[in-house]
Coordinates of C-alpha atoms in Angstrom, one line a residue:
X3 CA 0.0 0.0 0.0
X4 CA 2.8 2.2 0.7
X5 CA 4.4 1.9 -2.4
X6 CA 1.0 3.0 -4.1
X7 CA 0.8 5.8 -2.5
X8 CA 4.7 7.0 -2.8
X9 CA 4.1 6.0 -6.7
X10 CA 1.0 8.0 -6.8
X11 CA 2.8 11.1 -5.3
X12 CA 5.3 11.1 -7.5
X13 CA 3.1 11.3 -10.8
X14 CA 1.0 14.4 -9.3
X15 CA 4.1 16.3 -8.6
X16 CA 5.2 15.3 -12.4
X17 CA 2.1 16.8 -13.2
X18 CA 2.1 19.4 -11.5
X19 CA 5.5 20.3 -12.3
X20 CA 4.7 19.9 -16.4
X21 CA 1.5 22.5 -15.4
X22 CA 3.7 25.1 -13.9
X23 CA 6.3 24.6 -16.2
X24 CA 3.9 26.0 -19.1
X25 CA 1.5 28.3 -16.8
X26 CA 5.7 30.5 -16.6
X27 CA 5.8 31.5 -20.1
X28 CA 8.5 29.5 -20.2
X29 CA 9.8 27.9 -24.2
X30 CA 9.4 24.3 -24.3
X31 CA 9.4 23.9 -27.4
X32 CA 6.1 22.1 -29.6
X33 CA 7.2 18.8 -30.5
X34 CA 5.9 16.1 -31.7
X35 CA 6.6 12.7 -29.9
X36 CA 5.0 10.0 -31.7
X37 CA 7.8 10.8 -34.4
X38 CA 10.9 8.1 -35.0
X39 CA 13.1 8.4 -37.5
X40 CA 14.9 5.0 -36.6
X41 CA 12.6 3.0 -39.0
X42 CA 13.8 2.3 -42.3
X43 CA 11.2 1.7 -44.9
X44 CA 10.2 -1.7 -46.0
X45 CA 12.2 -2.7 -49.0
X46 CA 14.6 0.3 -48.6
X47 CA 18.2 0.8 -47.2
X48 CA 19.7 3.6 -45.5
X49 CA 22.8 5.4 -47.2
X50 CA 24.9 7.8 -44.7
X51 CA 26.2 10.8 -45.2
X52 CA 29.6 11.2 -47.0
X53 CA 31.1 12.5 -49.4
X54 CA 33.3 10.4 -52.2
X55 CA 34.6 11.3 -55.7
X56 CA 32.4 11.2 -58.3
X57 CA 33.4 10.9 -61.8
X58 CA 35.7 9.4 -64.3
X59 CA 38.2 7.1 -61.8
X60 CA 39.9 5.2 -64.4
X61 CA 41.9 6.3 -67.5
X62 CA 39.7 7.3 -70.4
X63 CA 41.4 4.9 -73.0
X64 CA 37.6 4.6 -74.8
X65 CA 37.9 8.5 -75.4
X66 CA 33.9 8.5 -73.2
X67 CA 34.9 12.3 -72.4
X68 CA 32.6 11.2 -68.9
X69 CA 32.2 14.1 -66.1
X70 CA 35.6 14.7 -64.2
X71 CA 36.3 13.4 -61.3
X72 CA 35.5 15.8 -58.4
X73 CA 34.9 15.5 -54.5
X74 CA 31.1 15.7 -53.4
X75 CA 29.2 15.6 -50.2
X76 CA 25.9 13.9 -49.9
X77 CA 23.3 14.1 -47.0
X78 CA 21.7 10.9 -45.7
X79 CA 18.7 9.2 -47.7
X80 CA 17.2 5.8 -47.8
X81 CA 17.0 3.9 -51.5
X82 CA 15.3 0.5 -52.6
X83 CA 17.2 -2.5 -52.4
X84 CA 16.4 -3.7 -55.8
X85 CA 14.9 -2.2 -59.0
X86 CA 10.7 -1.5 -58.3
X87 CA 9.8 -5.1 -60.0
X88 CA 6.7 -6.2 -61.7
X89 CA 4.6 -7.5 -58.7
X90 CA 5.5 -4.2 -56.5
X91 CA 4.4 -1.8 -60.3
X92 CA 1.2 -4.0 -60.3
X93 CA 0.1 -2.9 -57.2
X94 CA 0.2 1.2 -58.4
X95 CA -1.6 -0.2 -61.7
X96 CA -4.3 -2.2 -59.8
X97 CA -5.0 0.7 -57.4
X98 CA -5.4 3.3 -60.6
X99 CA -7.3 0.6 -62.0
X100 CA -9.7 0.4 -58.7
X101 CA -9.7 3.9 -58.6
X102 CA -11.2 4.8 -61.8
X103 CA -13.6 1.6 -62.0
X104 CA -15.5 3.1 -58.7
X105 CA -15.6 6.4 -60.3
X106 CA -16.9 5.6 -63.5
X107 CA -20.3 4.0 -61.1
X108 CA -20.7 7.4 -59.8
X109 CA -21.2 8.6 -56.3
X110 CA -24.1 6.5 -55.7
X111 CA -23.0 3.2 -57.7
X112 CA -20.8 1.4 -55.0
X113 CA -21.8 3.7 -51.5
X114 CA -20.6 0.8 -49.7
X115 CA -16.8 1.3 -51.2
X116 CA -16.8 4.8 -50.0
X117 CA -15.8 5.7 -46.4
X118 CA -18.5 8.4 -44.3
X119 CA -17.8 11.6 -46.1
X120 CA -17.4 15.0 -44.1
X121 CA -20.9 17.5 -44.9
X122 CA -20.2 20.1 -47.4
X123 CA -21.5 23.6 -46.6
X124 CA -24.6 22.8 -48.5
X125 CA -25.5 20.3 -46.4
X126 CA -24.8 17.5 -48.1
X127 CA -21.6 14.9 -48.0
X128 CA -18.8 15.4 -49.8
X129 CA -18.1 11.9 -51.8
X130 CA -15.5 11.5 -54.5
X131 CA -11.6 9.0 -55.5
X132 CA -10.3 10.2 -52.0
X133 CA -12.6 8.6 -50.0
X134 CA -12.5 5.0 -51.1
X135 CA -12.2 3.0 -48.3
X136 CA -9.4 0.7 -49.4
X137 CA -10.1 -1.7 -46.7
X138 CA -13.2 -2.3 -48.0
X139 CA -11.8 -2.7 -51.7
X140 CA -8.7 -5.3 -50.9
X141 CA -7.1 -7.2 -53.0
X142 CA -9.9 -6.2 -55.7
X143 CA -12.3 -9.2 -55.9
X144 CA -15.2 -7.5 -54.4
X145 CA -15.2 -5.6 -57.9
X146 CA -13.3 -8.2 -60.4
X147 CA -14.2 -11.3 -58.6
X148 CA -16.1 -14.5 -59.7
X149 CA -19.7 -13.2 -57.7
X150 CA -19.0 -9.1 -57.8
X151 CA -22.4 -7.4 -57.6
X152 CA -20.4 -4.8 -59.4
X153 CA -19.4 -6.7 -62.8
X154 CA -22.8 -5.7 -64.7
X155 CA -21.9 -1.7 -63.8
X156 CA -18.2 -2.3 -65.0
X157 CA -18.5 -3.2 -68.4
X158 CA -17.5 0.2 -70.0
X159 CA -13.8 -0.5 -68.1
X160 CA -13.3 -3.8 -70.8
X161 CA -12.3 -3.5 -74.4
X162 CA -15.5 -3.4 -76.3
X163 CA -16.6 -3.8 -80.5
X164 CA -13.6 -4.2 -82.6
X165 CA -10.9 -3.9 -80.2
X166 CA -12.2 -7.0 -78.0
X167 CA -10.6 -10.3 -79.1
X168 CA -13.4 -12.7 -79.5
X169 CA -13.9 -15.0 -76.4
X170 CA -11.9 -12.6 -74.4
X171 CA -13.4 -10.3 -72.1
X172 CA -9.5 -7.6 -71.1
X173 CA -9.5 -4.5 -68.9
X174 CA -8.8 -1.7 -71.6
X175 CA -5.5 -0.2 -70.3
X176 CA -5.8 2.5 -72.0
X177 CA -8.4 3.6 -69.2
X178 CA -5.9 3.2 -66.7
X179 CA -4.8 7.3 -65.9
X180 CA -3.2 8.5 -62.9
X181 CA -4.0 12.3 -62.3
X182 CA -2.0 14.5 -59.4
X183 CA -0.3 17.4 -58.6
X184 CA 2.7 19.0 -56.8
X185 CA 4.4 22.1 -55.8
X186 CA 7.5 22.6 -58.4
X187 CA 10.3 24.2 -55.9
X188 CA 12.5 25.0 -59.2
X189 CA 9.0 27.1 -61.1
X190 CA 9.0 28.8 -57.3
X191 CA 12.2 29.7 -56.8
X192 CA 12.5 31.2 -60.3
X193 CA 9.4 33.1 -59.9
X194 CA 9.6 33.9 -56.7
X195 CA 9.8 38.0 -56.9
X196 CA 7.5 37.9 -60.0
X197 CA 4.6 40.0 -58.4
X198 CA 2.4 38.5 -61.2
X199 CA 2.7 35.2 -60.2
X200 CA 0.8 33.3 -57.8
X201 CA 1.3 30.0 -55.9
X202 CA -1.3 28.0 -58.6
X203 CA 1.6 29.0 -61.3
X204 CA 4.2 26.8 -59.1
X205 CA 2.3 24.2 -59.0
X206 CA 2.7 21.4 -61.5
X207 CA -0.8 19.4 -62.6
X208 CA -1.5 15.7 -64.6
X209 CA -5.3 16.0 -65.0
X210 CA -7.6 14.5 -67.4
X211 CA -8.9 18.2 -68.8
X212 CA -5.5 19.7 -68.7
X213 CA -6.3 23.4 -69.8
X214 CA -4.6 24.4 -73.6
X215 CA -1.7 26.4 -73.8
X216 CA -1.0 26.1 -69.9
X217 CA 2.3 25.6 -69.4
X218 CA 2.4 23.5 -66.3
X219 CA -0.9 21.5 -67.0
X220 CA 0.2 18.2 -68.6
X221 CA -2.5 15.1 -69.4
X222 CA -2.7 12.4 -67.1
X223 CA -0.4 10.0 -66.9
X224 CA -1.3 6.4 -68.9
X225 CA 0.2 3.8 -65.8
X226 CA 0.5 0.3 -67.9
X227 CA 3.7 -0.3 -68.9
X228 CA 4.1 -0.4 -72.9
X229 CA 4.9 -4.1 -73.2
X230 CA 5.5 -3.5 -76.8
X231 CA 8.7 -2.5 -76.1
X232 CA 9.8 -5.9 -76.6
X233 CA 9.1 -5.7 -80.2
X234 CA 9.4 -1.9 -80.7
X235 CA 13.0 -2.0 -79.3
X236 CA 14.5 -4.6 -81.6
X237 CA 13.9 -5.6 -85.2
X238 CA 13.9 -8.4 -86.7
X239 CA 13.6 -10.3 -83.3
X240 CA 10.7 -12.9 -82.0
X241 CA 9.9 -11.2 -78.5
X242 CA 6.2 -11.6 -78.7
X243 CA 6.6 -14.3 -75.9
X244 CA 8.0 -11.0 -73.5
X245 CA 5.1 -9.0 -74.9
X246 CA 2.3 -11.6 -73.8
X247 CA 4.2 -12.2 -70.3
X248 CA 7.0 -10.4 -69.2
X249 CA 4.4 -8.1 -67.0
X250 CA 1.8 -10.3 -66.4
X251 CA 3.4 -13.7 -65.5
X252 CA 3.5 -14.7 -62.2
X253 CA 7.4 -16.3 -63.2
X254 CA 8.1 -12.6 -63.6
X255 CA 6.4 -11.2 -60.6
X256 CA 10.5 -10.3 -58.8
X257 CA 11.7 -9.3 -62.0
X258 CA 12.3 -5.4 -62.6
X259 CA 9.4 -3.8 -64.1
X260 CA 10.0 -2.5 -67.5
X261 CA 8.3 -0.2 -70.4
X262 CA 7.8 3.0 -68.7
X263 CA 8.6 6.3 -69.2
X264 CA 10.3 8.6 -66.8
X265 CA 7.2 10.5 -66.2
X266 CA 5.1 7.0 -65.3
X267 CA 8.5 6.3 -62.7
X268 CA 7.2 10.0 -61.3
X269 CA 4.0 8.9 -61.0
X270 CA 4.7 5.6 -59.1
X271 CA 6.5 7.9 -56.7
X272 CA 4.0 10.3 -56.4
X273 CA 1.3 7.2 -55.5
X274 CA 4.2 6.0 -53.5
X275 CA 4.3 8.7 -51.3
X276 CA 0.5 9.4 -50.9
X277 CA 0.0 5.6 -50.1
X278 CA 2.0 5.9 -47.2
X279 CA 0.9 8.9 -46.0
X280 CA -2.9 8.1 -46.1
X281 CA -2.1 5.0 -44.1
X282 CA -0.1 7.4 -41.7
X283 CA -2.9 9.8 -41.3
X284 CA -5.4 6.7 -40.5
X285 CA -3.0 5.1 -37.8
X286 CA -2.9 8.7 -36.4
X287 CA 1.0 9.1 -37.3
X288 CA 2.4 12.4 -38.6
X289 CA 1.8 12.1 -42.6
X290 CA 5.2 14.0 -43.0
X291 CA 7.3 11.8 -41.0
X292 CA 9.0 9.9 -44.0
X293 CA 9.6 12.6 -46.6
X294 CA 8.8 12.2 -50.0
X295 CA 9.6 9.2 -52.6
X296 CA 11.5 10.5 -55.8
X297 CA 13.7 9.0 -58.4
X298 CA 17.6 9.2 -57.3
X299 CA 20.0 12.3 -58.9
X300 CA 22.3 11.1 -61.2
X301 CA 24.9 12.1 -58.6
X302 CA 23.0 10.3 -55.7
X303 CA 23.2 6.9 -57.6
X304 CA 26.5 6.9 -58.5
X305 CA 26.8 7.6 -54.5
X306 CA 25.2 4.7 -53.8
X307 CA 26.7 2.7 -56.1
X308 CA 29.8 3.0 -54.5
X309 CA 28.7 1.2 -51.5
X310 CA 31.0 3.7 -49.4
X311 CA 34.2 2.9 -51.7
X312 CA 35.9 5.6 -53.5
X313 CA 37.8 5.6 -56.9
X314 CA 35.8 1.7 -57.6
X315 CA 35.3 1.0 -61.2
X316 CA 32.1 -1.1 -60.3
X317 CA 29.7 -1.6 -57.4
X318 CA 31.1 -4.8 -56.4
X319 CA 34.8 -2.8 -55.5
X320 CA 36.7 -4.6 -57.8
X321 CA 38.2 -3.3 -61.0
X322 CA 37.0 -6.9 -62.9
X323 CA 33.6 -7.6 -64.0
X324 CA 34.7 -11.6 -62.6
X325 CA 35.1 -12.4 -59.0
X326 CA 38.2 -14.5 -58.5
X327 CA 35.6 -17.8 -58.9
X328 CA 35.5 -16.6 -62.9
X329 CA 31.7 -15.5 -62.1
X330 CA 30.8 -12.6 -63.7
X331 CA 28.6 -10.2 -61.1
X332 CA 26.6 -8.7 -63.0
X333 CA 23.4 -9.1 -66.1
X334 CA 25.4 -7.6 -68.9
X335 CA 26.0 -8.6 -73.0
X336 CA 29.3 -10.7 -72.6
X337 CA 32.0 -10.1 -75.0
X338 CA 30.5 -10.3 -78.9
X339 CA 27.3 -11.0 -77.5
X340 CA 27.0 -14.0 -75.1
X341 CA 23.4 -13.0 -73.3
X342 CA 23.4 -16.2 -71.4
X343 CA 26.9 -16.2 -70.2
X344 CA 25.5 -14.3 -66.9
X345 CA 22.3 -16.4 -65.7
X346 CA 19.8 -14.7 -68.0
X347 CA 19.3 -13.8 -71.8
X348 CA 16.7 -10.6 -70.9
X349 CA 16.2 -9.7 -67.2
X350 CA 16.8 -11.3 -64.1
X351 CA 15.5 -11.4 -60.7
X352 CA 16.1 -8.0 -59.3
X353 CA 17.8 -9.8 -55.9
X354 CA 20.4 -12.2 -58.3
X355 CA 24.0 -11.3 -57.8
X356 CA 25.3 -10.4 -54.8
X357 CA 24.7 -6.4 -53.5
X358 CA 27.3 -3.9 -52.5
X359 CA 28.3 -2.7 -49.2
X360 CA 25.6 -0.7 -48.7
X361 CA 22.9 -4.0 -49.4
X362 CA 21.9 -2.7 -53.2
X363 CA 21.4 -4.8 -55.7
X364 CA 22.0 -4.6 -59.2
X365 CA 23.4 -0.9 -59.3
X366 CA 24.9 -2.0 -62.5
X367 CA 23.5 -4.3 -65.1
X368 CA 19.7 -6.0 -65.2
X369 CA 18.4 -3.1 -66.4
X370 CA 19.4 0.8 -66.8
X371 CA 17.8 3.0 -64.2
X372 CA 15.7 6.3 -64.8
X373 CA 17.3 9.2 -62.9
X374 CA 15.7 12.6 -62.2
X375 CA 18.3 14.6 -63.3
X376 CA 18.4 16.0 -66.7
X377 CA 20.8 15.4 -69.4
X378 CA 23.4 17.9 -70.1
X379 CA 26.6 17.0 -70.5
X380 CA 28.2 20.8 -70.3
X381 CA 26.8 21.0 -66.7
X382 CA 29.3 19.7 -64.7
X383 CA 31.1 23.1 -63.9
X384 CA 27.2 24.5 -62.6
X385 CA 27.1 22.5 -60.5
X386 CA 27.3 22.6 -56.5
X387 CA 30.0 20.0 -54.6
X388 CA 27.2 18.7 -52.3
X389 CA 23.9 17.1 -53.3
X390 CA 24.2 18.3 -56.8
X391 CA 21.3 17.9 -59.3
X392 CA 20.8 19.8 -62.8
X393 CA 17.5 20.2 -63.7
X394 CA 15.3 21.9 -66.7
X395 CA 11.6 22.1 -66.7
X396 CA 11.1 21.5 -70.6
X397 CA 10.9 18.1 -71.6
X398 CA 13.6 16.8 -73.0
X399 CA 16.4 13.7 -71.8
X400 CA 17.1 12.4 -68.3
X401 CA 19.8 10.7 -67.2
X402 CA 19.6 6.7 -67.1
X403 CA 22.0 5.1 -64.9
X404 CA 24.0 1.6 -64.4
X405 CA 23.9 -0.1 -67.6
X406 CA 21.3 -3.2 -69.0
X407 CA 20.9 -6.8 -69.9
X408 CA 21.6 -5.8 -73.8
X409 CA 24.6 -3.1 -72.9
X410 CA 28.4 -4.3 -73.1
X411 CA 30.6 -4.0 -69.2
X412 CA 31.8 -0.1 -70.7
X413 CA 28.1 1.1 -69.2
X414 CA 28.4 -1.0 -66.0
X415 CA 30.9 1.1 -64.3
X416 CA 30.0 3.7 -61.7
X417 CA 31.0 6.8 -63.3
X418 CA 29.3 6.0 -66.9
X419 CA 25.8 7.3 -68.0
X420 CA 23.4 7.7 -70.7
X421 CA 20.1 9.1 -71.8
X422 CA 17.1 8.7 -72.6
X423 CA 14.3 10.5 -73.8
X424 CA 11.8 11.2 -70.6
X425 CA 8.7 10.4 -72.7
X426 CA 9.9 7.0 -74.4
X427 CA 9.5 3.4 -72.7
X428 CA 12.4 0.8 -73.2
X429 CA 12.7 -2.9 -72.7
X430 CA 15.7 -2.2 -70.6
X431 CA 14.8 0.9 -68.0
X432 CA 13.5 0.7 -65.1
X433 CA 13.6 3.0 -61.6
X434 CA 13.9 2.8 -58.2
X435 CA 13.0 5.2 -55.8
X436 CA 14.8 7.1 -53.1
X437 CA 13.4 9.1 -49.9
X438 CA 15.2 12.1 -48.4
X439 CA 16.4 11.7 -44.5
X440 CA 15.7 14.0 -42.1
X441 CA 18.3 14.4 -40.6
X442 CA 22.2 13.3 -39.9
X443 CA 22.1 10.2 -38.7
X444 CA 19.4 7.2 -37.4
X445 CA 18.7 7.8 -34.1

């Protein structure tokens, strides 16, 4: 009994002490304590701060004229393990494709897939794609399923008249648009003394009505990756066996996901980062505790590809492209053009190979990685000696980063990149994504 009460008098004078501590006017500061920043997110890595060379580390016998070496700093950020693969691409698709099948029934045509609405000023409830109650809509099958009591209202979502194949009843993909917006820091910064500018002018929109002649008003984005690529890429090849399954296989479900464009990898991100914090805002957990998801700079991968290391030709350390077994370590075009040679004539599993010191896999080879830097080879002396990034609001080429399946070992090494257009799909880019850290260190 006596230890009750000594317990209890110790929590009112904590109590009281935390009263009088506020009733001084004293600064104490508004923090928020259900924050942590020592969780890593699932599937992700943390890379430290640091700084390394980055740049042409070996002699330029191949005349690549690469960026010269300089020293650069990086802050801390967490990046995916592997490549985004097919099964982890599916889930954005199936949730765009959820997402416009309950709005083309209408406010009243599936009430039971909506969650309570707030009341509008008019009285009524607000209803509308933000208030889907995802628990509710799972895995899918209560729409596409066997015994839906939605399937007679979802017809208009399937290819219909001459572009259904007889006997075959296909989601038309064509459907399947991702619209969203965000707040373009560069557009801001540049316009930031411009008295006629207003905040709507900074702010970057993919909607289905996008308004003619607006400059940063763009159509939705189309999230079903091209698999024509397979074909479109190559001529005089038989690929259609990649076409019919490379996506939709399960076989292929932990392979990277290929066929889209640098501005469907933006989108991903941008679903990415409104998944989590939706989920965050339900649990009661500050929605901006993990920043947001982005494609990596071109500076920031070849960071990471390091593992930590400086002046490495490759990812693995070594300056061979065989360990001292005679394995090669990497999904690359041996020699003349020995696909095989490696484990895999296209892609492989984005885990094969062993990762580098930092527990990333496939930083060079498999396939060539979307950046979100753009492409300008004369930039180099622009730019800053920590976190540097060039970027350009046209559209135009991004860098792509690491090397493919189809590229000889020249593109596999850490200070080599390419381009690609931002608007063209390939059969050998993919992405990953990368979140900023805030802050120096996990703590």
């Amino acid at each position: 009994m006596r230890k009750i009460y000594l317990f209890s008098f110790f929590i009112i004078c904590a109590f009281l002490a935390s009263c009088s501590g506020g009733n001084k006017g004293e600064l104490v500061g508004a923090y928020n304590k259900k924050f942590s920043n020592r969780t890593i997110p699932l599937g992700m890595v943390f890379i430290p701060p640091g700084r390394t060379l980055i740049g042409m580390t070996d002699e330029d016998m191949s005349f690549y004229q690469g960026t010269p070496s300089r020293m650069t700093s990086f802050t801390a950020f967490y990046m995916d393990q592997t490549e985004i693969t097919n099964a982890e691409y599916r889930q954005f698709v199936n949730w765009v494709r959820d997402s416009v099948a309950i709005a083309s029934m209408g406010d009243s045509g599936a009430p039971n897939l909506y969650r309570p609405a707030p009341a509008n000023a008019a009285g009524g409830t607000v209803v509308g794609p933000r208030n889907i109650d995802w628990n509710r809509v799972g895995n899918g099958s209560v729409l596409w399923g066997r015994n839906s009591q939605y399937k007679s209202r979802l017809q208009n979502m399937y290819y219909a008249g001459n572009d259904a194949l007889p006997g075959k009843n296909e989601i038309d993909v064509r459907k399947l648009k991702y619209a969203y917006s965000y707040l373009d820091h560069d557009l801001e910064a540049a316009g930031r003394n411009d008295p006629t500018k207003s905040r709507r002018d900074f702010i970057q929109t993919y909607t289905d009505n996008p308004t003619p002649g607006k400059a940063n008003e763009h159509p939705s984005v189309s999230v079903y990756p091209d698999t024509l690529v397979w074909k479109l890429d190559f001529s005089y090849s038989q690929n259609d066996p990649m076409v019919e399954a490379y996506f939709s296989h399960p076989s292929y479900d932990r392979y990277p996901v290929v066929g889209v464009t640098w501005e469907q990898a933006n989108a991903f991100c941008n679903w990415r980062t409104v998944l989590y914090s939706n989920v965050a805002s339900a649990r009661k957990l500050p929605a901006n505790g993990r920043l947001r998801y982005r494609l990596p700079t071109d500076q920031e991968f070849e960071y990471a590809a390091r593992g930590g290391r400086t002046q490495t030709k490759y990812p693995w350390g070594g300056p061979y492209i065989k360990n001292t077994k005679g394995c090669l370590q990497a999904n690359f075009k041996v020699g003349r053009g020995n696909y095989t040679d490696d484990g895999g004539l296209y892609t492989v599993d984005a885990r094969a190979y062993l990762p580098n010191d930092y527990g990333l896999y496939n930083m060079a080879g498999n396939v060539a990685e979307w950046t979100i830097t753009a492409y300008n080879r004369s930039a180099t002396s622009l730019l800053l000696d920590f976190n540097p990034n060039y970027t350009n609001t046209a559209k135009g080429a991004k860098v792509v980063r690491g090397g493919s399946w189809k590229d000889m070992g020249f593109f596999l090494q850490n200070s080599v990149g390419t381009y690609e257009y931002q608007d063209k799909a390939r059969s050998y880019i993919g992405f990953r994504c990368v979140s900023d850290f805030p802050g120096n260190a996990l703590n």
